PDB file of C-alpha atoms and ligand atoms in Angstrom:
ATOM      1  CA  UNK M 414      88.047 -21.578  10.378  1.00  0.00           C
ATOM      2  CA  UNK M 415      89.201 -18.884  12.770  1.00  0.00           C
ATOM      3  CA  UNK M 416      86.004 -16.506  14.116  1.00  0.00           C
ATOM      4  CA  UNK M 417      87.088 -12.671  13.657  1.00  0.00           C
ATOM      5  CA  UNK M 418      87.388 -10.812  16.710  1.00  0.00           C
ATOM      6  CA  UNK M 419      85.156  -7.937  17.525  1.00  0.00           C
ATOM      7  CA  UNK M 420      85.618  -4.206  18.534  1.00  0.00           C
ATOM      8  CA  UNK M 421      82.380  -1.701  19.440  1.00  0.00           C
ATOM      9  CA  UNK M 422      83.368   2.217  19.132  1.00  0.00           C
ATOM     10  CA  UNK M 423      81.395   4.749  20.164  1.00  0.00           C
ATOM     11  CA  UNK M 424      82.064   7.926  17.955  1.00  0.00           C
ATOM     12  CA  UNK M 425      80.766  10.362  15.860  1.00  0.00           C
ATOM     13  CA  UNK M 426      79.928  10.435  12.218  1.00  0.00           C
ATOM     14  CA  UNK M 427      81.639  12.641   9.863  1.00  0.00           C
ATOM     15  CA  UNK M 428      79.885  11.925   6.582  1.00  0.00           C
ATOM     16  CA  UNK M 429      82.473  12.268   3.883  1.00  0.00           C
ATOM     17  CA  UNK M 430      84.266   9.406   5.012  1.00  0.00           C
ATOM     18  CA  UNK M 431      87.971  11.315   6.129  1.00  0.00           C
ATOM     19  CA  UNK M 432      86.919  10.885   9.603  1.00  0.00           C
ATOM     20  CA  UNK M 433      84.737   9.752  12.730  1.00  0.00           C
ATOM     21  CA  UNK M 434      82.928   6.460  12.565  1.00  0.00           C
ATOM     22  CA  UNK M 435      83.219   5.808   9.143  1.00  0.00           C
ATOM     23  CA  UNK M 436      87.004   5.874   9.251  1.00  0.00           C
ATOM     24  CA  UNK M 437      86.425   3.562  12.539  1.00  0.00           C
ATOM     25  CA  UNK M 438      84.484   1.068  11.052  1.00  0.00           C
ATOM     26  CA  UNK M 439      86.413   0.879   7.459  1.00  0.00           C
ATOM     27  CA  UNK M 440      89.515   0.413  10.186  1.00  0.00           C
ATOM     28  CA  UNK M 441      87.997  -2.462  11.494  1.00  0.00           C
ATOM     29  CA  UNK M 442      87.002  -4.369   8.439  1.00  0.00           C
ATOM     30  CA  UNK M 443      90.504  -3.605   7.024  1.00  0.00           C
ATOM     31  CA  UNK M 444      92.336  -5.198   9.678  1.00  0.00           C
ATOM     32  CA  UNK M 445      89.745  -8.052   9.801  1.00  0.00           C
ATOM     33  CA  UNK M 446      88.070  -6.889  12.875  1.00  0.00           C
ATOM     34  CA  UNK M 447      84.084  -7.723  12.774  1.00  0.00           C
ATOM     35  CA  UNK M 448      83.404  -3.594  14.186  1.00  0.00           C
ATOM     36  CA  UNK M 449      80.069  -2.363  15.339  1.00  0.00           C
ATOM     37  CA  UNK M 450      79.113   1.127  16.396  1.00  0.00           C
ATOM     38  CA  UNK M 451      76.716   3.542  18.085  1.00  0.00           C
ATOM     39  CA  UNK M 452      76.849   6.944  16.942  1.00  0.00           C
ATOM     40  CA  UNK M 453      77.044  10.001  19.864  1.00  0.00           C
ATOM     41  CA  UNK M 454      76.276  13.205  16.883  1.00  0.00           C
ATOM     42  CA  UNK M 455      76.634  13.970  13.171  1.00  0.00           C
ATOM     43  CA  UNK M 456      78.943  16.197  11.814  1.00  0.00           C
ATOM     44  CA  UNK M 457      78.387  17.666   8.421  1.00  0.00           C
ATOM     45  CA  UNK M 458      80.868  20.082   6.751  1.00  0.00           C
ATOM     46  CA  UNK M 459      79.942  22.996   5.456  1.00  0.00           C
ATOM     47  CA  UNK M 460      81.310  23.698   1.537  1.00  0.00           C
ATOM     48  CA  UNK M 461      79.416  26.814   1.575  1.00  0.00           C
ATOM     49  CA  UNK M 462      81.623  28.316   4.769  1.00  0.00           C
ATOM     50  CA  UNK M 463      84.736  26.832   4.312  1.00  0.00           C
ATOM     51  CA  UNK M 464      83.983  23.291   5.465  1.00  0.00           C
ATOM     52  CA  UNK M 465      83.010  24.372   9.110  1.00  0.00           C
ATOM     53  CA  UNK M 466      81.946  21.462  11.358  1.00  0.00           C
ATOM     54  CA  UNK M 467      77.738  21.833  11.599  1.00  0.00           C
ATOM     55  CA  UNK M 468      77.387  19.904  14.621  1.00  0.00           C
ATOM     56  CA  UNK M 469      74.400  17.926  16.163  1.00  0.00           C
ATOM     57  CA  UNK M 470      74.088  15.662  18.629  1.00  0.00           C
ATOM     58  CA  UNK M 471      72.406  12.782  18.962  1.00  0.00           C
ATOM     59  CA  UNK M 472      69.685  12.468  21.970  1.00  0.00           C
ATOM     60  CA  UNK M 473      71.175  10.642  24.895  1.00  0.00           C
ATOM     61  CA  UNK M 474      68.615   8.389  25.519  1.00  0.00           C
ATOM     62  CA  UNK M 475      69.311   7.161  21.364  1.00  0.00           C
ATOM     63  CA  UNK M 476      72.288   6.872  22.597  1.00  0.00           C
ATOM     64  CA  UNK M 477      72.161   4.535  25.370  1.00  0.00           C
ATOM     65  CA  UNK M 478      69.141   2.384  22.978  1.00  0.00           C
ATOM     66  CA  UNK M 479      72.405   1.787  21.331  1.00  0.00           C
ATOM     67  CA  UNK M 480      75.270   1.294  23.457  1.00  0.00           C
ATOM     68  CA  UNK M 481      72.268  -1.008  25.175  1.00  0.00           C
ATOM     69  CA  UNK M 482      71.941  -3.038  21.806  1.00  0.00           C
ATOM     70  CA  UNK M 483      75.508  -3.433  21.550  1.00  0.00           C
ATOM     71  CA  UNK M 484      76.135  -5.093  24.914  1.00  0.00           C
ATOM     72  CA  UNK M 485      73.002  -7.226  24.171  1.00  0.00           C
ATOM     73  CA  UNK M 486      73.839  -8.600  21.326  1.00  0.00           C
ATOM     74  CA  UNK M 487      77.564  -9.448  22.286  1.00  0.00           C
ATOM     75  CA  UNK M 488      78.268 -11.021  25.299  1.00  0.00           C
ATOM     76  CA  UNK M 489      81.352  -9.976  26.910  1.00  0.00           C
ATOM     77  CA  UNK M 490      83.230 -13.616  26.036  1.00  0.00           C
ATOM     78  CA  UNK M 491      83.228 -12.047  22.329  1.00  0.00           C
ATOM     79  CA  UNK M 492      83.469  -8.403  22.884  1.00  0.00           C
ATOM     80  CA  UNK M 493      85.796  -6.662  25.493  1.00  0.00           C
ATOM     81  CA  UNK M 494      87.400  -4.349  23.483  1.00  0.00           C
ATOM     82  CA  UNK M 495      86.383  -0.641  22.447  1.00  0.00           C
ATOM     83  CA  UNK M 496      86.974   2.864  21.290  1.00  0.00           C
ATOM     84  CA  UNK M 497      85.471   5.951  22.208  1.00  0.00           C
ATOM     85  CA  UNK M 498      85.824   8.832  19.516  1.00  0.00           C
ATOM     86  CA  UNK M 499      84.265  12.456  19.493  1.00  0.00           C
ATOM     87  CA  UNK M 500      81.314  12.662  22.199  1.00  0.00           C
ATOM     88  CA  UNK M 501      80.760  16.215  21.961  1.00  0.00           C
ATOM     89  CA  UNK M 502      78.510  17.747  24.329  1.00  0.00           C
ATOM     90  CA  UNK M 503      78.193  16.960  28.708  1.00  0.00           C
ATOM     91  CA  UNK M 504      75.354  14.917  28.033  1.00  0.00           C
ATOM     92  CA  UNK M 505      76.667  12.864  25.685  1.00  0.00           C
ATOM     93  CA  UNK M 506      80.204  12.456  27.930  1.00  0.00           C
ATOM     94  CA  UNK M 507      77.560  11.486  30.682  1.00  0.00           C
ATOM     95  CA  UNK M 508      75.229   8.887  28.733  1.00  0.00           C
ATOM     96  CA  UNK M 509      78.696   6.847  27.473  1.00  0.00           C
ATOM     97  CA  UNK M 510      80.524   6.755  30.511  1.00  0.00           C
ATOM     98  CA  UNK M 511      77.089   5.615  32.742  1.00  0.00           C
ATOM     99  CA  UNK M 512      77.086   2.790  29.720  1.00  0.00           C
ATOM    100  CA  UNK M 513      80.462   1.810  29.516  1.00  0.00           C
ATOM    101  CA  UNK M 514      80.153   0.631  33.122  1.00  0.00           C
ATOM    102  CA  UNK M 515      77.562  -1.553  32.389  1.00  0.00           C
ATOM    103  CA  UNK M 516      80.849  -4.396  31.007  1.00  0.00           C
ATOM    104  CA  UNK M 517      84.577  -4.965  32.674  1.00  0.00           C
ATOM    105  CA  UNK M 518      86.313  -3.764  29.432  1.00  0.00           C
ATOM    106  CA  UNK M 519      89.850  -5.159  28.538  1.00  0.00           C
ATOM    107  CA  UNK M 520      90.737  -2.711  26.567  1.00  0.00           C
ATOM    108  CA  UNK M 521      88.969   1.082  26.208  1.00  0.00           C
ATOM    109  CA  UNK M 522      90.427   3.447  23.830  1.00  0.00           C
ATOM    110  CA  UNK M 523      89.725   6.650  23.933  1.00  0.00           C
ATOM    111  CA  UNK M 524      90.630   9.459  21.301  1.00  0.00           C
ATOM    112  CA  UNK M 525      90.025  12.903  23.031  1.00  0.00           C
ATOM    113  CA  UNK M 526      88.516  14.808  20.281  1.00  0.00           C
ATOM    114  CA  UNK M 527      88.152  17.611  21.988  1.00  0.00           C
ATOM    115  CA  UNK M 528      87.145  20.028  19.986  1.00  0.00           C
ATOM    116  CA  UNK M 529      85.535  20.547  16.958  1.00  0.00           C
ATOM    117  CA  UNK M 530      85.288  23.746  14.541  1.00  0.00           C
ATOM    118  CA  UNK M 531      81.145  25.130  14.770  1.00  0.00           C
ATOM    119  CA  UNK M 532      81.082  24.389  18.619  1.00  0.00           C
ATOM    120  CA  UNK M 533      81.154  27.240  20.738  1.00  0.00           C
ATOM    121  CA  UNK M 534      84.108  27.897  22.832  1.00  0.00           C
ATOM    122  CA  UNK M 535      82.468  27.650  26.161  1.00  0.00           C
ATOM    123  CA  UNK M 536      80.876  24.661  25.526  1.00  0.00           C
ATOM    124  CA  UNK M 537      84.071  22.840  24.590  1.00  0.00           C
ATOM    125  CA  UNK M 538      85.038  23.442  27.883  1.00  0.00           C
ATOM    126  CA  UNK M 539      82.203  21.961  29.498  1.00  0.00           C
ATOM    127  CA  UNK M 540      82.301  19.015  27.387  1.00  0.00           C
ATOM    128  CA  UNK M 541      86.655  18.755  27.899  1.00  0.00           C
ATOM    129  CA  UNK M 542      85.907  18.872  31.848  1.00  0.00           C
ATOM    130  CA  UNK M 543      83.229  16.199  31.387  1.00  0.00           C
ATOM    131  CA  UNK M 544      85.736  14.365  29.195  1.00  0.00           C
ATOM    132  CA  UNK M 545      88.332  13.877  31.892  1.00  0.00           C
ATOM    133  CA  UNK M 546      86.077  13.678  34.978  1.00  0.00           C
ATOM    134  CA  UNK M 547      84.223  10.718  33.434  1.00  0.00           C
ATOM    135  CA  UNK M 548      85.797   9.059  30.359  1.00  0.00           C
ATOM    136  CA  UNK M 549      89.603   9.225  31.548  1.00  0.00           C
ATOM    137  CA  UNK M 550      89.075   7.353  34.636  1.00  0.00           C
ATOM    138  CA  UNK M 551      87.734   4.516  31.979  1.00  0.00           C
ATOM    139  CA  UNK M 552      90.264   4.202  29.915  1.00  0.00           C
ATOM    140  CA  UNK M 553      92.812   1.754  29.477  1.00  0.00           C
ATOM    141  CA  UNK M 554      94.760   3.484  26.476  1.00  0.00           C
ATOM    142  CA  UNK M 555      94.341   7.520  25.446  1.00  0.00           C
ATOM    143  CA  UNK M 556      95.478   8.651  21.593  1.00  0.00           C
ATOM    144  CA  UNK M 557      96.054  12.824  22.086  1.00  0.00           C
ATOM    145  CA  UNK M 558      97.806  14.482  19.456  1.00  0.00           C
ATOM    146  CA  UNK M 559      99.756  17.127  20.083  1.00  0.00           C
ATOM    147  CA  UNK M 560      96.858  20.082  20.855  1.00  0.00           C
ATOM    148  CA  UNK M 561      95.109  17.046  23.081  1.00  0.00           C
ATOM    149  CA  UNK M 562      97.965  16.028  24.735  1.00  0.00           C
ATOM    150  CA  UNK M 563      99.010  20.118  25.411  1.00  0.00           C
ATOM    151  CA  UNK M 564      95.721  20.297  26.985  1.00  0.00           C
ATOM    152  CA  UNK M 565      95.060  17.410  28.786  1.00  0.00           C
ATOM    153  CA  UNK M 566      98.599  17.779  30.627  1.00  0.00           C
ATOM    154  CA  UNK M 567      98.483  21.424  31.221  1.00  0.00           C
ATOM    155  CA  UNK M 568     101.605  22.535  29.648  1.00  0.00           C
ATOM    156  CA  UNK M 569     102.157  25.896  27.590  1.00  0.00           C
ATOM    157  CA  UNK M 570     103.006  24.470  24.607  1.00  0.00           C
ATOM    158  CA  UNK M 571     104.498  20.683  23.254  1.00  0.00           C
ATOM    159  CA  UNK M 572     107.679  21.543  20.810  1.00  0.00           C
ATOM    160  CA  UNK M 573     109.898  18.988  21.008  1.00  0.00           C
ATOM    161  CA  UNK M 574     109.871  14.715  21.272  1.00  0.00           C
ATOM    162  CA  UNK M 575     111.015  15.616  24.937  1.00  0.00           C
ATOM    163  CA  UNK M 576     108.049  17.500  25.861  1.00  0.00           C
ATOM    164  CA  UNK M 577     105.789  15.081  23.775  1.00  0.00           C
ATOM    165  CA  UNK M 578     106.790  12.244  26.075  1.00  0.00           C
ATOM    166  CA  UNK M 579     106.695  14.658  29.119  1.00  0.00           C
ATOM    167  CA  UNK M 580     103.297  15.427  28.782  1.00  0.00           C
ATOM    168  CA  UNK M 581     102.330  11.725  27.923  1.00  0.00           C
ATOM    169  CA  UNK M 582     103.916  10.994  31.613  1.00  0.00           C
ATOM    170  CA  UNK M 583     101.977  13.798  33.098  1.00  0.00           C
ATOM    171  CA  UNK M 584      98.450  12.237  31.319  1.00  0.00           C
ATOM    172  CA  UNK M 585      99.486   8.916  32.767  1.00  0.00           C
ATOM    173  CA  UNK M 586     100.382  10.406  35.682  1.00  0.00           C
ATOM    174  CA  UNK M 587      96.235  10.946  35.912  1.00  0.00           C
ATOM    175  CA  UNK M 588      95.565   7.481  36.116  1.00  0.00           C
ATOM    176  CA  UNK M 589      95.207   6.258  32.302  1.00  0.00           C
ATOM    177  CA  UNK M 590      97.297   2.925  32.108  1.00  0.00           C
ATOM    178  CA  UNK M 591      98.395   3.508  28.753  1.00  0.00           C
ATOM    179  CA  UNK M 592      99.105   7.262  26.828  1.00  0.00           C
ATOM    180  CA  UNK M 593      99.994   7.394  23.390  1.00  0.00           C
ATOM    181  CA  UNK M 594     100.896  11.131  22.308  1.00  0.00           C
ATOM    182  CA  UNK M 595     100.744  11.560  18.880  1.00  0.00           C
ATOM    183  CA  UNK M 596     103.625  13.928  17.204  1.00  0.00           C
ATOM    184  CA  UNK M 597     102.734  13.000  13.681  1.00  0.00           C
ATOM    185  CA  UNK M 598     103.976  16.313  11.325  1.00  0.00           C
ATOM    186  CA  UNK M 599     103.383  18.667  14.099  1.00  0.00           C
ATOM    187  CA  UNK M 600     106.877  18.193  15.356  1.00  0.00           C
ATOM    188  CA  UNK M 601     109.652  19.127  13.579  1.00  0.00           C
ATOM    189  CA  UNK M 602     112.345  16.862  11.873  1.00  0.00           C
ATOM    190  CA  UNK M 603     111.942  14.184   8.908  1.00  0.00           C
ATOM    191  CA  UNK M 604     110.132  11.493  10.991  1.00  0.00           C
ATOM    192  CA  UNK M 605     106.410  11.255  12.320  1.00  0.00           C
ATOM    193  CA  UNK M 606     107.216  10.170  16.081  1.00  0.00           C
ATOM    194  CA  UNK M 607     104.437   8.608  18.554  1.00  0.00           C
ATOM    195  CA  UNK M 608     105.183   7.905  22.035  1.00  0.00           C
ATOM    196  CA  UNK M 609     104.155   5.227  24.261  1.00  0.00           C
ATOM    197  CA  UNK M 610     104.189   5.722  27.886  1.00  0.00           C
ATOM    198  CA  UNK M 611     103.218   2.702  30.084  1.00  0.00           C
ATOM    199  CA  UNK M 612     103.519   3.776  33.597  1.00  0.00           C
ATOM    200  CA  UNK M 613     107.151   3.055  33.467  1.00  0.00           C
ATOM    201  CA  UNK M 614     108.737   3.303  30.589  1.00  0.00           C
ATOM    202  CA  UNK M 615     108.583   5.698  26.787  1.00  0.00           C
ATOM    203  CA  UNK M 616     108.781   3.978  23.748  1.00  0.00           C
ATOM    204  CA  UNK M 617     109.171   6.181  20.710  1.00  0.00           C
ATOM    205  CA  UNK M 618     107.362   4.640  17.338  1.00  0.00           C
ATOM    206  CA  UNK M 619     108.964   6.420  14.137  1.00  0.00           C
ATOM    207  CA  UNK M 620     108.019   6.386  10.504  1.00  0.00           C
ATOM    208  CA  UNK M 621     109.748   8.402   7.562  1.00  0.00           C
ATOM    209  CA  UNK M 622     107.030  11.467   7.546  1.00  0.00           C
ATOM    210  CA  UNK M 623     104.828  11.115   4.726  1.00  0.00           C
ATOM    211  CA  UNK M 624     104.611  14.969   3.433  1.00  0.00           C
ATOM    212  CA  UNK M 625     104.631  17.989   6.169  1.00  0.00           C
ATOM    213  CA  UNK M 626     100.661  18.226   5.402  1.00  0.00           C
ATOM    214  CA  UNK M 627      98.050  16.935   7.812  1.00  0.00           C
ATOM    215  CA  UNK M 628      96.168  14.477   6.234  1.00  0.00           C
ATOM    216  CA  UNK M 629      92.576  14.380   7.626  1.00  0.00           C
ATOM    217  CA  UNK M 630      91.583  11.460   9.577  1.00  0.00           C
ATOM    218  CA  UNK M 631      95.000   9.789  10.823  1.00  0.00           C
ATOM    219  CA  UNK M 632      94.037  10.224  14.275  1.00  0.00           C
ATOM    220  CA  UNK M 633      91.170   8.764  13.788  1.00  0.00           C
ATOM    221  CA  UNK M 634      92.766   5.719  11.982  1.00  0.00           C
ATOM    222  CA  UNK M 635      95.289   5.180  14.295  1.00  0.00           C
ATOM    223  CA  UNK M 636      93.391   4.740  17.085  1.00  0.00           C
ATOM    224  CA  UNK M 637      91.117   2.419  15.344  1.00  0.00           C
ATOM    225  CA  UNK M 638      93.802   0.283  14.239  1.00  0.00           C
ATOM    226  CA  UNK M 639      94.822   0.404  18.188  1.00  0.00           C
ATOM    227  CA  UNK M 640      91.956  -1.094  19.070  1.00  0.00           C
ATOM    228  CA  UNK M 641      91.425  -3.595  16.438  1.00  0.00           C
ATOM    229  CA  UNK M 642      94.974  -5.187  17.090  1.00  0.00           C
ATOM    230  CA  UNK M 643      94.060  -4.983  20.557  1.00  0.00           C
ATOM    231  CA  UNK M 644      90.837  -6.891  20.030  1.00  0.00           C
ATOM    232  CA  UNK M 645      92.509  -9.628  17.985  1.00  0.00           C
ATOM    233  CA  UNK M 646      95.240 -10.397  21.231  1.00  0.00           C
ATOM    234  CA  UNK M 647      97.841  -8.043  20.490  1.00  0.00           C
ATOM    235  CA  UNK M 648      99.759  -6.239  23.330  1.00  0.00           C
ATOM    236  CA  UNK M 649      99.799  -2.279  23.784  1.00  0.00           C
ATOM    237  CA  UNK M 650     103.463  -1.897  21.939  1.00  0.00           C
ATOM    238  CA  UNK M 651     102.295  -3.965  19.208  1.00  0.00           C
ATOM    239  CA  UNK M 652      99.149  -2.444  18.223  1.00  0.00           C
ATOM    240  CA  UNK M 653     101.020   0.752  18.460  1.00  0.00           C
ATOM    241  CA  UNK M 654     103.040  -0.723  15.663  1.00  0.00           C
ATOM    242  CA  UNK M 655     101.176  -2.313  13.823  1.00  0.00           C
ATOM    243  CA  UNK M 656      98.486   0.776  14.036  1.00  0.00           C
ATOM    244  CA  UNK M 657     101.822   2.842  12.774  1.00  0.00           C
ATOM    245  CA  UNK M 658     102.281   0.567   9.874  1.00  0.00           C
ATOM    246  CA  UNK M 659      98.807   0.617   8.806  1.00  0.00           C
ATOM    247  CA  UNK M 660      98.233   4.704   9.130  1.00  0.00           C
ATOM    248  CA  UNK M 661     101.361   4.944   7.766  1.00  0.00           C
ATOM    249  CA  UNK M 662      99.740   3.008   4.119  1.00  0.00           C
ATOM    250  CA  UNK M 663      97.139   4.718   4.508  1.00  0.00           C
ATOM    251  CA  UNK M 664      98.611   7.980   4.395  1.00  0.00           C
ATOM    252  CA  UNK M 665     100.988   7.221   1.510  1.00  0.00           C
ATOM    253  CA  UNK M 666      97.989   6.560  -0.571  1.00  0.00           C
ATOM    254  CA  UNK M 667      95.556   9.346   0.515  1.00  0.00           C
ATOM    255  CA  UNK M 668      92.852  10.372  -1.525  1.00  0.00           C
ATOM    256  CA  UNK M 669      92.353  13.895  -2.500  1.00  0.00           C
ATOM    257  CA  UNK M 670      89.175  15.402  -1.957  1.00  0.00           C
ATOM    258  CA  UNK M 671      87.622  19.166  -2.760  1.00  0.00           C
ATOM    259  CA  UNK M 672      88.389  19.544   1.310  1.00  0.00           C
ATOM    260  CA  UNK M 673      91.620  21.208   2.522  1.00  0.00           C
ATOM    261  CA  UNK M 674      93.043  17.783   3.536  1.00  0.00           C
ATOM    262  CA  UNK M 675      93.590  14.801   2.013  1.00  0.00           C
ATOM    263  CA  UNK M 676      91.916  11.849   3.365  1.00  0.00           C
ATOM    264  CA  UNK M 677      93.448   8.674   4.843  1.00  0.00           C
ATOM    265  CA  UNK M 678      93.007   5.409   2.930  1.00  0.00           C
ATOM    266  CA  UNK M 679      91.554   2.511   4.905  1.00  0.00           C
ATOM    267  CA  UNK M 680      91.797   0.018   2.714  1.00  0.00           C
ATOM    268  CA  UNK M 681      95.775   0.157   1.294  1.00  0.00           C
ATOM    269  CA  UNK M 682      96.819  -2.929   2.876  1.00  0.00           C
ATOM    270  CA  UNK M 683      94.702  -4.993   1.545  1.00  0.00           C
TER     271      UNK M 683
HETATM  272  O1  PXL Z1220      89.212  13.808  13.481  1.00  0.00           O
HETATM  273  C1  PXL Z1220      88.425  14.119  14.539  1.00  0.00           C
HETATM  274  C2  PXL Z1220      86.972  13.870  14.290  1.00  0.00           C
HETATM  275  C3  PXL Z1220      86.369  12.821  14.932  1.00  0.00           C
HETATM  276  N1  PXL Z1220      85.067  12.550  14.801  1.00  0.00           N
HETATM  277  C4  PXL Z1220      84.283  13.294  14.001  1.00  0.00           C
HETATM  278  C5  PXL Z1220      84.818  14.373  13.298  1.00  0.00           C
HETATM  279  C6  PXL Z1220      86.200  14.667  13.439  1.00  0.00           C
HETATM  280  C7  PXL Z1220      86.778  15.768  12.678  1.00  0.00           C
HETATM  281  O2  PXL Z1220      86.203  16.302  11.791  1.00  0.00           O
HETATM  282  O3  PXL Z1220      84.030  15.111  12.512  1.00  0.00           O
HETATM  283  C8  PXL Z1220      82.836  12.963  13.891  1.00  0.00           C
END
């Protein structure tokens, strides 16, 4: 009998189950991955104003009880792979990163939720400077979709495959070893195209799009699958792939809910 490999991530919870930790941990278990998590806030929509994020986050020193748990109870032999999700707030940037030192990681995935709907504007700022002062510098492999990946490289605007995969060079370019930029429907044409830049070369990952409507919690998936794969032994290009396959599943069978989006399903390969 073959022992399941492990994966930690570090997110937020998003409780109807289309996103955050919950789509994380059902990741995990789907791919056979034995996941555990500490949570950094709860998000609750709001079906009284339009399903606006009510945000709260969670005290830092909860935070690092946690992330202190965690590395406790799994010694870095079994557990040296993990993903960091939404954080949310300075504090919360600073309490992860001062933990995440604590192990040599071999692989830190990091989607840069950056912001979130019910969070003031000048706070997201704050916590997007916090995000790439001290959680960049950590990471092995970054997920930005196409606003994240606008951002985080400084360019006006990402319209084309061309300036995807520009701006994933320019995020590399910052020091993260691996950048995955995320086109998904945002980009026009019939396929969903991420792109992998390593440092040295692009590789484009392409699936037949799945509808032109976002589909809540892909991102979320994706880089969850990323890190699983990555936990059982798989290289960078092959989680990508294999995360593509399994997103891709997942989005074929969505769920519908009473939210704008459909929701991703976690479980369709299995
Ligand atoms: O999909 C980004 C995301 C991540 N984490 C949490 C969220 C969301 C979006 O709603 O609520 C907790």
């Amino acid at each position: 009998m073959t022992l399941p490999a492990r994966a930690f991530v570090i997110a937020g919870s998003e409780a109807t189950g289309g996103a955050g930790f919950q789509v994380d941990l059902k990741t995990f278990q789907s791919l056979g991955v034995m996941g555990m998590g500490a949570l950094t806030c709860i998000v609750s929509f709001d079906p009284q104003n339009q399903w606006a994020h009510r945000f709260h986050p969670i005290e830092p020193t909860v935070i690092a009880e946690q992330i202190e748990a965690v590395l406790a109870c799994h010694s870095q032999e079994v557990l040296d792979t993990a993903k960091v999700g939404m954080l949310g707030t300075p504090d919360t940037i600073d309490t992860v990163a001062q933990a995440l030192t604590q192990r040599e990681w071999n692989h830190l995935v990091v989607d840069p939720v950056l912001i979130c709907k019910g969070q003031e504007p000048g706070a997201a700022l704050d916590t997007d400077n916090a995000l790439r002062e001290k959680i960049l510098p950590l990471a092995t492999v970054i997920t930005p979709n196409v606003f994240e990946a606008t951002t985080l490289a400084e360019m006006d605007s990402i319209d084309t495959i061309e300036d995807l995969e520009e701006a994933a060079r320019r995020i590399g370019d910052k020091g993260v070893p691996y950048v995955v930029a995320k086109g998904g429907v945002e980009l026009p044409g019939e396929e969903a195209i991420d792109v992998l830049w390593d440092g040295q070369n692009i590789t484009r990952f392409s699936r037949p799009k799945v509808g032109n409507q976002r589909v809540s919690g892909a991102g979320c998936t994706l880089a969850a699958a990323i890190t699983a794969e990555l936990a059982k032994g798989a290289t960078v290009a092959e989680a990508v792939d294999q995360a593509k396959d399994f997103v891709t599943l997942g989005i074929q069978q969505r769920l519908e809910c009473n939210t704008p989006f459909d929701v991703v399903w976690q479980g369709a390969r299995n």
